């Protein structure tokens, strides 16, 4: 995630001249935009741990639990490219402030949700506001920081993203269990409000304004068609347990395929006219990019679903608290932090090898975890922690370099557009994984239980998800064999 979003900044058009910030002003401006990026990733992860408590309080079913998470990441993915171009045209500071204010407002509305439907809807809008805010982080750093300071700023961004990945599960568990003021899970959203207010006040004075010289019109129709097509494909998958596979389900799938075909036709028409589409279909003719899209969907598709199903297994299946669940997940984040620096350092020499090694390591982690949960008993902390640490080590090797390796095979003139599309596909892949593997998990829980599901039923269901996701990561590793050898492409010249 981190690498893909950093690469997103390359999708912006050349910037107009703007005053560069330095010294204390640069530090303050960086702090503000890092607040925004921290809140985005925090909200993408914190809900995973809180999901069982939310479901119990609001009476949400399995499909609604999946939508609480999938709606956010899908809306975020749909908004990234359009949000970046809005900032280019109307001012990055302005759009960052608008996105952050919207994120604050929708966080409060999430906290006030009276039912699953309202929470899902607000999560989708919250994702859209994040899609407006996040691209401005890269644009502001790129346009307003001197080259030497820019590298340090992106390094600080990566560190903050690592911190958010650790803080999300822990903070979610702590806030849910603490039940501050009797608010329970709602505090995971309320906490965004004072932080956002502080960032808005400081940002109004500290952030520099910049915009692009480009005057290309926004491809709003393309953004709408792509989001609608993906939504139509996901809807019957997530609703399988409730709807079953009826004629309406197949009709929705067919409609999704038709809408996506219309999307591609619209994008080709815009490209032929010399306009700037959301997605340039000609990119698919570049082998490294088309292969990279497949590898990215496989890789990121397993992550969101894995943490959701693991959280439900730990809390609902084994009876752990939200805080205890956060502590179990913590080794995964630590493992990622341990190896991510190594991955970045070796990317220009062994990028493809890192990707394959990381994917196979995650697959091995899933297999180890399957052994831990397969007997149906409540496993202890350390067996779970060891398996998750292995997975985190694999994630740290692969995730930071995936986008760089994929873009190494893309011509420089197309790298910005390709990076933006790849960033979006990462989010869509996560949403698809939550839909498909989440449905497998909840269907297996109800299918294996003779009465009220117990730890053995949840362990069986998680085991199925682990086996499927392990296979996906092995397939991803095989697909990655076709990618460029390094992040700069020198191994393939």
Tab-separated table of C-alpha atoms in Angstrom:
chain	number	residue	atom	x	y	z
A	1	UNK	CA	0.000	0.000	0.000
A	2	UNK	CA	2.641	2.443	0.948
A	3	UNK	CA	4.678	2.041	-2.232
A	4	UNK	CA	1.617	2.197	-4.454
A	5	UNK	CA	0.472	5.474	-2.948
A	6	UNK	CA	3.913	7.031	-3.138
A	7	UNK	CA	4.001	6.137	-6.816
A	8	UNK	CA	0.617	7.811	-7.246
A	9	UNK	CA	2.320	11.201	-7.000
A	10	UNK	CA	3.983	10.506	-10.308
A	11	UNK	CA	0.593	10.467	-11.989
A	12	UNK	CA	0.231	14.203	-11.645
A	13	UNK	CA	0.947	16.527	-14.496
A	14	UNK	CA	3.879	18.940	-14.287
A	15	UNK	CA	3.297	21.562	-11.664
A	16	UNK	CA	3.346	25.280	-12.059
A	17	UNK	CA	6.022	27.181	-10.242
A	18	UNK	CA	5.237	27.545	-6.552
A	19	UNK	CA	7.267	28.732	-3.588
A	20	UNK	CA	9.243	25.943	-1.941
A	21	UNK	CA	8.954	25.494	1.812
A	22	UNK	CA	11.929	24.836	4.042
A	23	UNK	CA	12.983	24.718	7.666
A	24	UNK	CA	10.260	24.941	10.306
A	25	UNK	CA	7.609	25.762	7.684
A	26	UNK	CA	8.410	22.559	5.785
A	27	UNK	CA	8.249	20.535	8.994
A	28	UNK	CA	4.852	21.954	9.908
A	29	UNK	CA	3.440	21.446	6.417
A	30	UNK	CA	4.725	17.874	6.359
A	31	UNK	CA	3.191	17.184	9.763
A	32	UNK	CA	-0.228	18.284	8.521
A	33	UNK	CA	-0.267	16.127	5.391
A	34	UNK	CA	1.093	13.160	7.351
A	35	UNK	CA	-1.815	13.543	9.760
A	36	UNK	CA	-4.143	13.056	6.800
A	37	UNK	CA	-2.357	9.999	5.428
A	38	UNK	CA	-2.149	8.492	8.921
A	39	UNK	CA	-5.907	8.860	9.429
A	40	UNK	CA	-6.613	7.229	6.063
A	41	UNK	CA	-4.638	4.056	6.709
A	42	UNK	CA	-5.714	3.973	10.354
A	43	UNK	CA	-9.371	3.891	9.321
A	44	UNK	CA	-8.658	1.223	6.726
A	45	UNK	CA	-7.272	-1.102	9.429
A	46	UNK	CA	-8.923	-0.110	12.697
A	47	UNK	CA	-12.395	-1.214	11.591
A	48	UNK	CA	-11.151	-4.759	10.993
A	49	UNK	CA	-10.569	-5.321	14.709
A	50	UNK	CA	-13.722	-3.466	15.717
A	51	UNK	CA	-15.965	-5.250	13.165
A	52	UNK	CA	-17.297	-7.981	15.513
A	53	UNK	CA	-18.261	-5.398	18.148
A	54	UNK	CA	-19.912	-3.210	15.499
A	55	UNK	CA	-21.838	-6.170	14.120
A	56	UNK	CA	-23.071	-7.188	17.571
A	57	UNK	CA	-24.185	-3.667	18.480
A	58	UNK	CA	-25.890	-2.837	15.178
A	59	UNK	CA	-27.195	-6.337	14.440
A	60	UNK	CA	-25.182	-6.580	11.224
A	61	UNK	CA	-24.988	-9.791	9.215
A	62	UNK	CA	-21.994	-11.334	7.489
A	63	UNK	CA	-22.496	-9.429	4.230
A	64	UNK	CA	-22.837	-6.132	6.066
A	65	UNK	CA	-19.590	-6.750	7.969
A	66	UNK	CA	-17.818	-7.192	4.643
A	67	UNK	CA	-19.405	-4.053	3.203
A	68	UNK	CA	-18.242	-1.962	6.181
A	69	UNK	CA	-14.662	-2.544	5.041
A	70	UNK	CA	-15.070	-3.099	1.306
A	71	UNK	CA	-17.134	0.071	0.829
A	72	UNK	CA	-14.299	2.203	2.183
A	73	UNK	CA	-11.472	0.697	0.133
A	74	UNK	CA	-13.576	0.529	-3.040
A	75	UNK	CA	-14.608	4.176	-2.746
A	76	UNK	CA	-11.027	5.166	-1.943
A	77	UNK	CA	-9.753	3.349	-5.024
A	78	UNK	CA	-12.437	4.936	-7.187
A	79	UNK	CA	-11.484	8.411	-6.005
A	80	UNK	CA	-7.675	8.346	-6.126
A	81	UNK	CA	-7.055	9.345	-9.745
A	82	UNK	CA	-9.960	11.789	-9.958
A	83	UNK	CA	-8.954	13.292	-6.606
A	84	UNK	CA	-5.408	13.786	-7.818
A	85	UNK	CA	-6.542	15.564	-10.960
A	86	UNK	CA	-8.941	17.780	-9.025
A	87	UNK	CA	-5.989	18.881	-6.906
A	88	UNK	CA	-3.926	19.519	-10.018
A	89	UNK	CA	-6.582	21.831	-11.426
A	90	UNK	CA	-8.079	23.560	-8.393
A	91	UNK	CA	-5.184	23.592	-5.944
A	92	UNK	CA	-3.717	20.796	-3.852
A	93	UNK	CA	-3.953	22.625	-0.540
A	94	UNK	CA	-7.592	23.467	-1.212
A	95	UNK	CA	-8.497	19.882	-2.109
A	96	UNK	CA	-6.525	18.472	0.826
A	97	UNK	CA	-8.457	20.724	3.201
A	98	UNK	CA	-11.772	19.836	1.543
A	99	UNK	CA	-10.970	16.114	1.706
A	100	UNK	CA	-9.851	16.317	5.340
A	101	UNK	CA	-12.956	18.287	6.347
A	102	UNK	CA	-15.129	15.736	4.574
A	103	UNK	CA	-13.245	12.901	6.258
A	104	UNK	CA	-13.878	14.534	9.641
A	105	UNK	CA	-17.582	15.009	8.960
A	106	UNK	CA	-18.124	11.476	7.666
A	107	UNK	CA	-16.173	10.060	10.623
A	108	UNK	CA	-18.651	11.771	12.949
A	109	UNK	CA	-21.560	10.406	10.915
A	110	UNK	CA	-20.048	6.903	11.084
A	111	UNK	CA	-19.865	7.281	14.858
A	112	UNK	CA	-23.539	8.324	14.924
A	113	UNK	CA	-24.694	5.421	12.734
A	114	UNK	CA	-27.977	3.933	13.900
A	115	UNK	CA	-27.820	0.825	11.751
A	116	UNK	CA	-25.606	-1.172	9.368
A	117	UNK	CA	-26.969	0.554	6.268
A	118	UNK	CA	-26.120	4.025	7.520
A	119	UNK	CA	-22.631	2.942	8.589
A	120	UNK	CA	-21.900	1.297	5.237
A	121	UNK	CA	-23.101	4.364	3.357
A	122	UNK	CA	-21.027	6.711	5.488
A	123	UNK	CA	-17.986	4.451	5.118
A	124	UNK	CA	-18.333	4.713	1.342
A	125	UNK	CA	-18.516	8.507	1.493
A	126	UNK	CA	-15.615	8.512	3.945
A	127	UNK	CA	-13.586	6.527	1.406
A	128	UNK	CA	-14.402	9.073	-1.295
A	129	UNK	CA	-13.214	11.929	0.921
A	130	UNK	CA	-9.995	9.988	1.548
A	131	UNK	CA	-9.680	9.570	-2.224
A	132	UNK	CA	-9.743	13.374	-2.506
A	133	UNK	CA	-7.300	13.914	0.369
A	134	UNK	CA	-4.623	11.229	-0.127
A	135	UNK	CA	-3.357	12.208	-3.620
A	136	UNK	CA	-2.791	15.769	-2.433
A	137	UNK	CA	-0.224	14.509	0.079
A	138	UNK	CA	2.060	13.437	-2.745
A	139	UNK	CA	1.267	16.461	-4.880
A	140	UNK	CA	2.048	18.915	-2.061
A	141	UNK	CA	5.329	17.187	-1.228
A	142	UNK	CA	6.343	16.989	-4.877
A	143	UNK	CA	5.448	20.594	-5.705
A	144	UNK	CA	6.498	22.391	-2.527
A	145	UNK	CA	9.584	20.611	-1.178
A	146	UNK	CA	13.110	21.029	-2.546
A	147	UNK	CA	14.577	17.801	-4.022
A	148	UNK	CA	16.721	17.082	-0.970
A	149	UNK	CA	13.841	17.653	1.422
A	150	UNK	CA	11.445	15.743	-0.816
A	151	UNK	CA	13.245	12.420	-0.309
A	152	UNK	CA	13.171	12.907	3.460
A	153	UNK	CA	9.475	13.787	3.305
A	154	UNK	CA	8.613	10.595	1.415
A	155	UNK	CA	10.727	8.639	3.898
A	156	UNK	CA	8.723	10.167	6.735
A	157	UNK	CA	5.544	9.237	4.857
A	158	UNK	CA	6.633	5.609	4.698
A	159	UNK	CA	7.460	5.623	8.412
A	160	UNK	CA	4.037	7.053	9.267
A	161	UNK	CA	2.329	4.403	7.162
A	162	UNK	CA	4.253	1.735	9.059
A	163	UNK	CA	3.212	3.322	12.344
A	164	UNK	CA	-0.427	3.399	11.236
A	165	UNK	CA	-0.328	-0.297	10.334
A	166	UNK	CA	0.841	-1.059	13.875
A	167	UNK	CA	-1.461	1.435	15.572
A	168	UNK	CA	-4.633	0.381	13.734
A	169	UNK	CA	-5.197	-3.045	15.318
A	170	UNK	CA	-3.899	-1.962	18.741
A	171	UNK	CA	-5.820	1.305	18.908
A	172	UNK	CA	-8.970	-0.346	17.621
A	173	UNK	CA	-8.781	-3.044	20.263
A	174	UNK	CA	-7.949	-0.556	23.020
A	175	UNK	CA	-10.772	1.845	22.177
A	176	UNK	CA	-13.391	-0.880	21.831
A	177	UNK	CA	-12.448	-2.534	25.134
A	178	UNK	CA	-12.015	0.776	27.004
A	179	UNK	CA	-15.617	1.743	26.152
A	180	UNK	CA	-14.880	5.425	26.799
A	181	UNK	CA	-18.001	7.341	27.904
A	182	UNK	CA	-19.989	4.222	27.062
A	183	UNK	CA	-19.409	4.802	23.347
A	184	UNK	CA	-17.777	1.419	22.647
A	185	UNK	CA	-16.727	0.979	19.010
A	186	UNK	CA	-17.932	4.468	18.088
A	187	UNK	CA	-14.769	5.983	19.583
A	188	UNK	CA	-12.731	4.592	16.659
A	189	UNK	CA	-14.501	7.176	14.494
A	190	UNK	CA	-14.866	9.972	17.046
A	191	UNK	CA	-11.095	10.043	17.550
A	192	UNK	CA	-10.711	11.308	13.972
A	193	UNK	CA	-12.634	14.506	14.740
A	194	UNK	CA	-10.265	16.356	17.123
A	195	UNK	CA	-7.199	15.239	15.142
A	196	UNK	CA	-8.783	16.531	11.924
A	197	UNK	CA	-9.748	19.844	13.523
A	198	UNK	CA	-6.165	20.357	14.690
A	199	UNK	CA	-4.784	19.520	11.240
A	200	UNK	CA	-7.266	21.859	9.544
A	201	UNK	CA	-6.367	24.780	11.806
A	202	UNK	CA	-2.632	24.313	11.319
A	203	UNK	CA	-2.965	23.474	7.624
A	204	UNK	CA	-4.874	26.649	6.854
A	205	UNK	CA	-1.739	28.628	7.759
A	206	UNK	CA	1.112	26.218	7.050
A	207	UNK	CA	0.269	24.434	3.776
A	208	UNK	CA	1.531	25.978	0.526
A	209	UNK	CA	-0.773	26.089	-2.492
A	210	UNK	CA	0.158	24.624	-5.879
A	211	UNK	CA	-1.620	23.450	-9.007
A	212	UNK	CA	-0.828	22.004	-12.412
A	213	UNK	CA	-0.448	23.834	-15.685
A	214	UNK	CA	-2.605	21.171	-17.352
A	215	UNK	CA	-6.132	22.179	-18.367
A	216	UNK	CA	-7.378	18.708	-19.370
A	217	UNK	CA	-11.005	18.026	-18.444
A	218	UNK	CA	-11.788	15.458	-15.803
A	219	UNK	CA	-13.030	12.072	-16.987
A	220	UNK	CA	-15.907	11.922	-14.517
A	221	UNK	CA	-17.937	9.579	-16.709
A	222	UNK	CA	-15.032	7.130	-16.832
A	223	UNK	CA	-14.661	7.236	-13.047
A	224	UNK	CA	-18.404	6.631	-12.617
A	225	UNK	CA	-18.491	3.730	-15.100
A	226	UNK	CA	-15.483	1.987	-13.556
A	227	UNK	CA	-16.811	2.290	-10.002
A	228	UNK	CA	-20.295	1.153	-11.062
A	229	UNK	CA	-18.958	-1.872	-12.937
A	230	UNK	CA	-16.853	-3.047	-9.993
A	231	UNK	CA	-19.782	-2.484	-7.610
A	232	UNK	CA	-22.109	-4.572	-9.776
A	233	UNK	CA	-19.565	-7.411	-9.781
A	234	UNK	CA	-19.004	-7.293	-6.011
A	235	UNK	CA	-22.651	-6.981	-4.968
A	236	UNK	CA	-23.834	-10.533	-5.740
A	237	UNK	CA	-20.579	-12.022	-4.399
A	238	UNK	CA	-20.834	-10.351	-0.993
A	239	UNK	CA	-24.577	-11.004	-0.800
A	240	UNK	CA	-24.246	-14.721	-1.606
A	241	UNK	CA	-25.123	-15.868	1.910
A	242	UNK	CA	-28.271	-13.719	1.914
A	243	UNK	CA	-29.394	-13.981	-1.694
A	244	UNK	CA	-27.883	-17.247	-2.837
A	245	UNK	CA	-27.066	-17.565	-6.531
A	246	UNK	CA	-30.293	-16.554	-8.222
A	247	UNK	CA	-31.061	-15.247	-11.684
A	248	UNK	CA	-30.775	-11.718	-10.275
A	249	UNK	CA	-27.236	-12.457	-9.051
A	250	UNK	CA	-26.127	-13.598	-12.480
A	251	UNK	CA	-27.875	-10.620	-14.048
A	252	UNK	CA	-25.884	-8.263	-11.812
A	253	UNK	CA	-22.634	-9.996	-12.784
A	254	UNK	CA	-23.543	-9.682	-16.474
A	255	UNK	CA	-24.437	-6.017	-15.967
A	256	UNK	CA	-21.061	-5.446	-14.300
A	257	UNK	CA	-19.233	-6.954	-17.271
A	258	UNK	CA	-21.279	-4.819	-19.703
A	259	UNK	CA	-20.630	-1.613	-17.741
A	260	UNK	CA	-16.883	-2.340	-17.622
A	261	UNK	CA	-16.918	-2.981	-21.374
A	262	UNK	CA	-18.616	0.394	-21.849
A	263	UNK	CA	-15.959	1.905	-19.596
A	264	UNK	CA	-13.152	0.567	-21.802
A	265	UNK	CA	-14.934	1.757	-24.954
A	266	UNK	CA	-15.356	5.227	-23.444
A	267	UNK	CA	-11.689	5.353	-22.425
A	268	UNK	CA	-10.566	4.318	-25.921
A	269	UNK	CA	-12.717	7.056	-27.418
A	270	UNK	CA	-11.181	9.672	-25.120
A	271	UNK	CA	-7.677	8.433	-25.922
A	272	UNK	CA	-8.410	8.659	-29.632
A	273	UNK	CA	-9.447	12.294	-29.193
A	274	UNK	CA	-6.269	13.135	-27.317
A	275	UNK	CA	-8.034	13.640	-23.973
A	276	UNK	CA	-6.864	12.320	-20.597
A	277	UNK	CA	-8.925	9.279	-19.548
A	278	UNK	CA	-9.043	7.724	-16.086
A	279	UNK	CA	-7.479	4.634	-17.634
A	280	UNK	CA	-5.520	4.468	-20.878
A	281	UNK	CA	-6.409	1.093	-22.487
A	282	UNK	CA	-3.133	1.163	-24.447
A	283	UNK	CA	-1.344	0.431	-21.155
A	284	UNK	CA	-2.698	-3.121	-21.332
A	285	UNK	CA	-0.533	-3.698	-24.399
A	286	UNK	CA	2.546	-3.297	-22.195
A	287	UNK	CA	3.295	-6.811	-20.970
A	288	UNK	CA	4.876	-5.789	-17.666
A	289	UNK	CA	1.893	-3.617	-16.798
A	290	UNK	CA	-0.836	-6.112	-17.683
A	291	UNK	CA	1.018	-8.855	-15.795
A	292	UNK	CA	1.557	-6.443	-12.910
A	293	UNK	CA	-2.160	-5.712	-12.650
A	294	UNK	CA	-2.865	-9.418	-12.247
A	295	UNK	CA	-0.104	-9.836	-9.676
A	296	UNK	CA	-1.334	-6.795	-7.748
A	297	UNK	CA	-4.930	-8.039	-7.557
A	298	UNK	CA	-3.767	-11.453	-6.346
A	299	UNK	CA	-1.343	-9.971	-3.826
A	300	UNK	CA	-3.530	-7.299	-2.247
A	301	UNK	CA	-6.739	-9.291	-2.666
A	302	UNK	CA	-5.717	-11.631	0.133
A	303	UNK	CA	-4.693	-9.064	2.753
A	304	UNK	CA	-7.940	-7.315	3.641
A	305	UNK	CA	-9.954	-10.524	3.677
A	306	UNK	CA	-7.328	-12.304	5.754
A	307	UNK	CA	-7.359	-9.726	8.551
A	308	UNK	CA	-11.151	-9.498	8.560
A	309	UNK	CA	-11.665	-13.257	8.817
A	310	UNK	CA	-8.829	-13.627	11.347
A	311	UNK	CA	-10.364	-10.910	13.532
A	312	UNK	CA	-13.778	-12.575	13.459
A	313	UNK	CA	-12.193	-15.950	14.217
A	314	UNK	CA	-10.249	-14.584	17.189
A	315	UNK	CA	-13.111	-12.601	18.714
A	316	UNK	CA	-16.271	-14.505	17.824
A	317	UNK	CA	-14.706	-17.949	17.498
A	318	UNK	CA	-12.172	-18.069	20.343
A	319	UNK	CA	-13.735	-15.389	22.544
A	320	UNK	CA	-10.776	-13.021	22.645
A	321	UNK	CA	-11.378	-9.347	23.309
A	322	UNK	CA	-10.695	-6.681	20.700
A	323	UNK	CA	-7.530	-5.644	22.574
A	324	UNK	CA	-6.275	-9.237	22.717
A	325	UNK	CA	-6.990	-9.555	18.994
A	326	UNK	CA	-4.900	-6.450	18.300
A	327	UNK	CA	-2.019	-7.953	20.278
A	328	UNK	CA	-2.240	-11.173	18.258
A	329	UNK	CA	-2.105	-9.244	14.969
A	330	UNK	CA	0.752	-6.999	16.139
A	331	UNK	CA	3.591	-9.410	15.109
A	332	UNK	CA	2.416	-9.162	11.503
A	333	UNK	CA	2.995	-5.412	11.536
A	334	UNK	CA	6.348	-5.810	13.274
A	335	UNK	CA	7.467	-8.382	10.708
A	336	UNK	CA	6.583	-6.011	7.887
A	337	UNK	CA	8.547	-3.174	9.499
A	338	UNK	CA	11.597	-5.431	9.974
A	339	UNK	CA	11.925	-6.365	6.298
A	340	UNK	CA	10.480	-3.335	4.506
A	341	UNK	CA	13.772	-1.432	4.721
A	342	UNK	CA	15.600	-4.403	3.214
A	343	UNK	CA	13.049	-4.603	0.430
A	344	UNK	CA	13.465	-0.953	-0.513
A	345	UNK	CA	17.280	-1.157	-0.326
A	346	UNK	CA	17.480	-4.161	-2.663
A	347	UNK	CA	14.684	-3.207	-5.054
A	348	UNK	CA	16.999	-1.874	-7.752
A	349	UNK	CA	19.078	-5.065	-7.693
A	350	UNK	CA	16.654	-7.865	-6.941
A	351	UNK	CA	13.116	-6.497	-7.142
A	352	UNK	CA	11.480	-9.491	-8.808
A	353	UNK	CA	13.274	-11.931	-6.491
A	354	UNK	CA	12.002	-9.955	-3.489
A	355	UNK	CA	8.442	-10.073	-4.806
A	356	UNK	CA	8.528	-13.812	-5.366
A	357	UNK	CA	10.237	-14.496	-2.034
A	358	UNK	CA	7.766	-12.272	-0.199
A	359	UNK	CA	4.725	-13.881	-1.826
A	360	UNK	CA	5.962	-17.406	-1.093
A	361	UNK	CA	6.771	-16.396	2.490
A	362	UNK	CA	3.209	-15.153	2.974
A	363	UNK	CA	1.932	-18.420	1.485
A	364	UNK	CA	4.119	-20.340	3.958
A	365	UNK	CA	2.729	-18.208	6.781
A	366	UNK	CA	-0.821	-19.112	5.766
A	367	UNK	CA	0.105	-22.785	5.798
A	368	UNK	CA	1.669	-22.518	9.262
A	369	UNK	CA	-1.419	-20.725	10.544
A	370	UNK	CA	-3.614	-23.429	9.010
A	371	UNK	CA	-1.735	-26.041	11.055
A	372	UNK	CA	-2.285	-23.915	14.170
A	373	UNK	CA	-6.083	-23.598	13.770
A	374	UNK	CA	-7.035	-26.850	12.013
A	375	UNK	CA	-7.588	-29.011	15.108
A	376	UNK	CA	-10.505	-26.851	16.232
A	377	UNK	CA	-9.041	-25.899	19.614
A	378	UNK	CA	-8.352	-22.394	20.821
A	379	UNK	CA	-4.675	-21.846	19.943
A	380	UNK	CA	-2.359	-20.016	22.300
A	381	UNK	CA	-0.807	-16.631	21.630
A	382	UNK	CA	2.673	-17.715	20.574
A	383	UNK	CA	1.743	-20.190	17.808
A	384	UNK	CA	-0.499	-17.522	16.294
A	385	UNK	CA	2.138	-14.811	16.740
A	386	UNK	CA	4.843	-16.895	15.058
A	387	UNK	CA	2.712	-17.604	12.004
A	388	UNK	CA	1.739	-13.950	11.705
A	389	UNK	CA	5.331	-12.759	12.140
A	390	UNK	CA	6.341	-14.918	9.165
A	391	UNK	CA	3.570	-13.363	7.094
A	392	UNK	CA	4.647	-9.865	8.055
A	393	UNK	CA	8.229	-10.607	7.015
A	394	UNK	CA	6.938	-11.638	3.587
A	395	UNK	CA	4.758	-8.553	3.271
A	396	UNK	CA	7.689	-6.252	4.078
A	397	UNK	CA	9.804	-7.852	1.359
A	398	UNK	CA	7.208	-7.568	-1.379
A	399	UNK	CA	4.728	-4.729	-0.802
A	400	UNK	CA	7.170	-1.764	-0.859
A	401	UNK	CA	8.687	-2.781	-4.224
A	402	UNK	CA	5.723	-4.181	-6.154
A	403	UNK	CA	4.716	-0.969	-7.904
A	404	UNK	CA	8.331	-0.008	-8.661
A	405	UNK	CA	9.024	-3.351	-10.321
A	406	UNK	CA	5.816	-3.223	-12.361
A	407	UNK	CA	6.495	0.321	-13.563
A	408	UNK	CA	10.071	-0.592	-14.500
A	409	UNK	CA	8.605	-2.196	-17.614
A	410	UNK	CA	6.498	0.846	-18.522
A	411	UNK	CA	7.923	3.617	-20.776
A	412	UNK	CA	8.751	6.779	-18.859
A	413	UNK	CA	6.120	8.842	-20.666
A	414	UNK	CA	3.397	6.474	-19.391
A	415	UNK	CA	4.772	5.789	-15.907
A	416	UNK	CA	2.679	8.439	-14.176
A	417	UNK	CA	-0.631	7.265	-15.623
A	418	UNK	CA	0.290	3.620	-15.025
A	419	UNK	CA	1.195	4.358	-11.405
A	420	UNK	CA	-2.154	6.011	-10.785
A	421	UNK	CA	-4.061	3.090	-12.299
A	422	UNK	CA	-2.000	0.560	-10.363
A	423	UNK	CA	-2.665	2.404	-7.096
A	424	UNK	CA	-6.385	2.232	-7.825
A	425	UNK	CA	-6.255	-1.446	-8.772
A	426	UNK	CA	-4.550	-2.229	-5.450
A	427	UNK	CA	-7.586	-0.870	-3.617
A	428	UNK	CA	-10.036	-2.623	-5.929
A	429	UNK	CA	-8.128	-5.879	-5.461
A	430	UNK	CA	-8.506	-5.515	-1.698
A	431	UNK	CA	-12.254	-4.977	-2.096
A	432	UNK	CA	-12.585	-8.033	-4.343
A	433	UNK	CA	-10.657	-10.145	-1.835
A	434	UNK	CA	-12.884	-9.034	1.033
A	435	UNK	CA	-15.946	-9.859	-1.061
A	436	UNK	CA	-14.840	-13.273	-2.314
A	437	UNK	CA	-12.844	-14.709	0.609
A	438	UNK	CA	-15.117	-13.082	3.192
A	439	UNK	CA	-18.083	-14.811	1.580
A	440	UNK	CA	-16.210	-18.141	1.585
A	441	UNK	CA	-15.489	-17.711	5.297
A	442	UNK	CA	-18.997	-16.800	6.470
A	443	UNK	CA	-20.607	-19.436	4.260
A	444	UNK	CA	-18.262	-22.086	5.678
A	445	UNK	CA	-19.055	-21.025	9.259
A	446	UNK	CA	-22.785	-21.482	8.818
A	447	UNK	CA	-22.361	-24.557	6.648
A	448	UNK	CA	-20.199	-26.476	9.119
A	449	UNK	CA	-22.177	-25.629	12.265
A	450	UNK	CA	-24.875	-28.014	13.516
A	451	UNK	CA	-26.099	-25.429	16.017
A	452	UNK	CA	-24.543	-22.224	17.243
A	453	UNK	CA	-21.118	-21.998	15.558
A	454	UNK	CA	-18.210	-22.680	17.912
A	455	UNK	CA	-14.451	-22.329	17.795
A	456	UNK	CA	-14.125	-25.485	15.659
A	457	UNK	CA	-16.557	-24.088	13.059
A	458	UNK	CA	-14.733	-20.768	12.866
A	459	UNK	CA	-11.389	-22.577	12.745
A	460	UNK	CA	-12.632	-24.723	9.866
A	461	UNK	CA	-13.829	-21.657	7.973
A	462	UNK	CA	-10.586	-19.762	8.565
A	463	UNK	CA	-8.646	-22.837	7.450
A	464	UNK	CA	-10.434	-22.775	4.095
A	465	UNK	CA	-9.590	-19.094	3.630
A	466	UNK	CA	-5.956	-19.774	4.544
A	467	UNK	CA	-5.629	-22.588	2.022
A	468	UNK	CA	-7.259	-20.557	-0.753
A	469	UNK	CA	-5.159	-17.472	-0.018
A	470	UNK	CA	-1.960	-19.554	0.150
A	471	UNK	CA	-2.731	-20.851	-3.333
A	472	UNK	CA	-3.373	-17.290	-4.513
A	473	UNK	CA	0.031	-16.158	-3.236
A	474	UNK	CA	1.756	-19.080	-4.948
A	475	UNK	CA	-0.032	-18.167	-8.186
A	476	UNK	CA	0.983	-14.536	-7.645
A	477	UNK	CA	4.611	-15.640	-7.306
A	478	UNK	CA	4.356	-17.530	-10.606
A	479	UNK	CA	2.806	-14.510	-12.327
A	480	UNK	CA	5.600	-12.318	-10.955
A	481	UNK	CA	8.140	-14.373	-12.910
A	482	UNK	CA	7.042	-12.368	-15.953
A	483	UNK	CA	7.795	-8.989	-14.338
A	484	UNK	CA	11.026	-6.999	-14.851
A	485	UNK	CA	13.944	-8.227	-12.775
A	486	UNK	CA	14.540	-4.993	-10.865
A	487	UNK	CA	12.745	-1.807	-9.910
A	488	UNK	CA	14.745	0.137	-12.482
A	489	UNK	CA	14.500	-2.507	-15.200
A	490	UNK	CA	18.264	-2.835	-15.661
A	491	UNK	CA	18.253	-6.600	-15.305
A	492	UNK	CA	16.154	-6.923	-18.429
A	493	UNK	CA	18.083	-4.612	-20.717
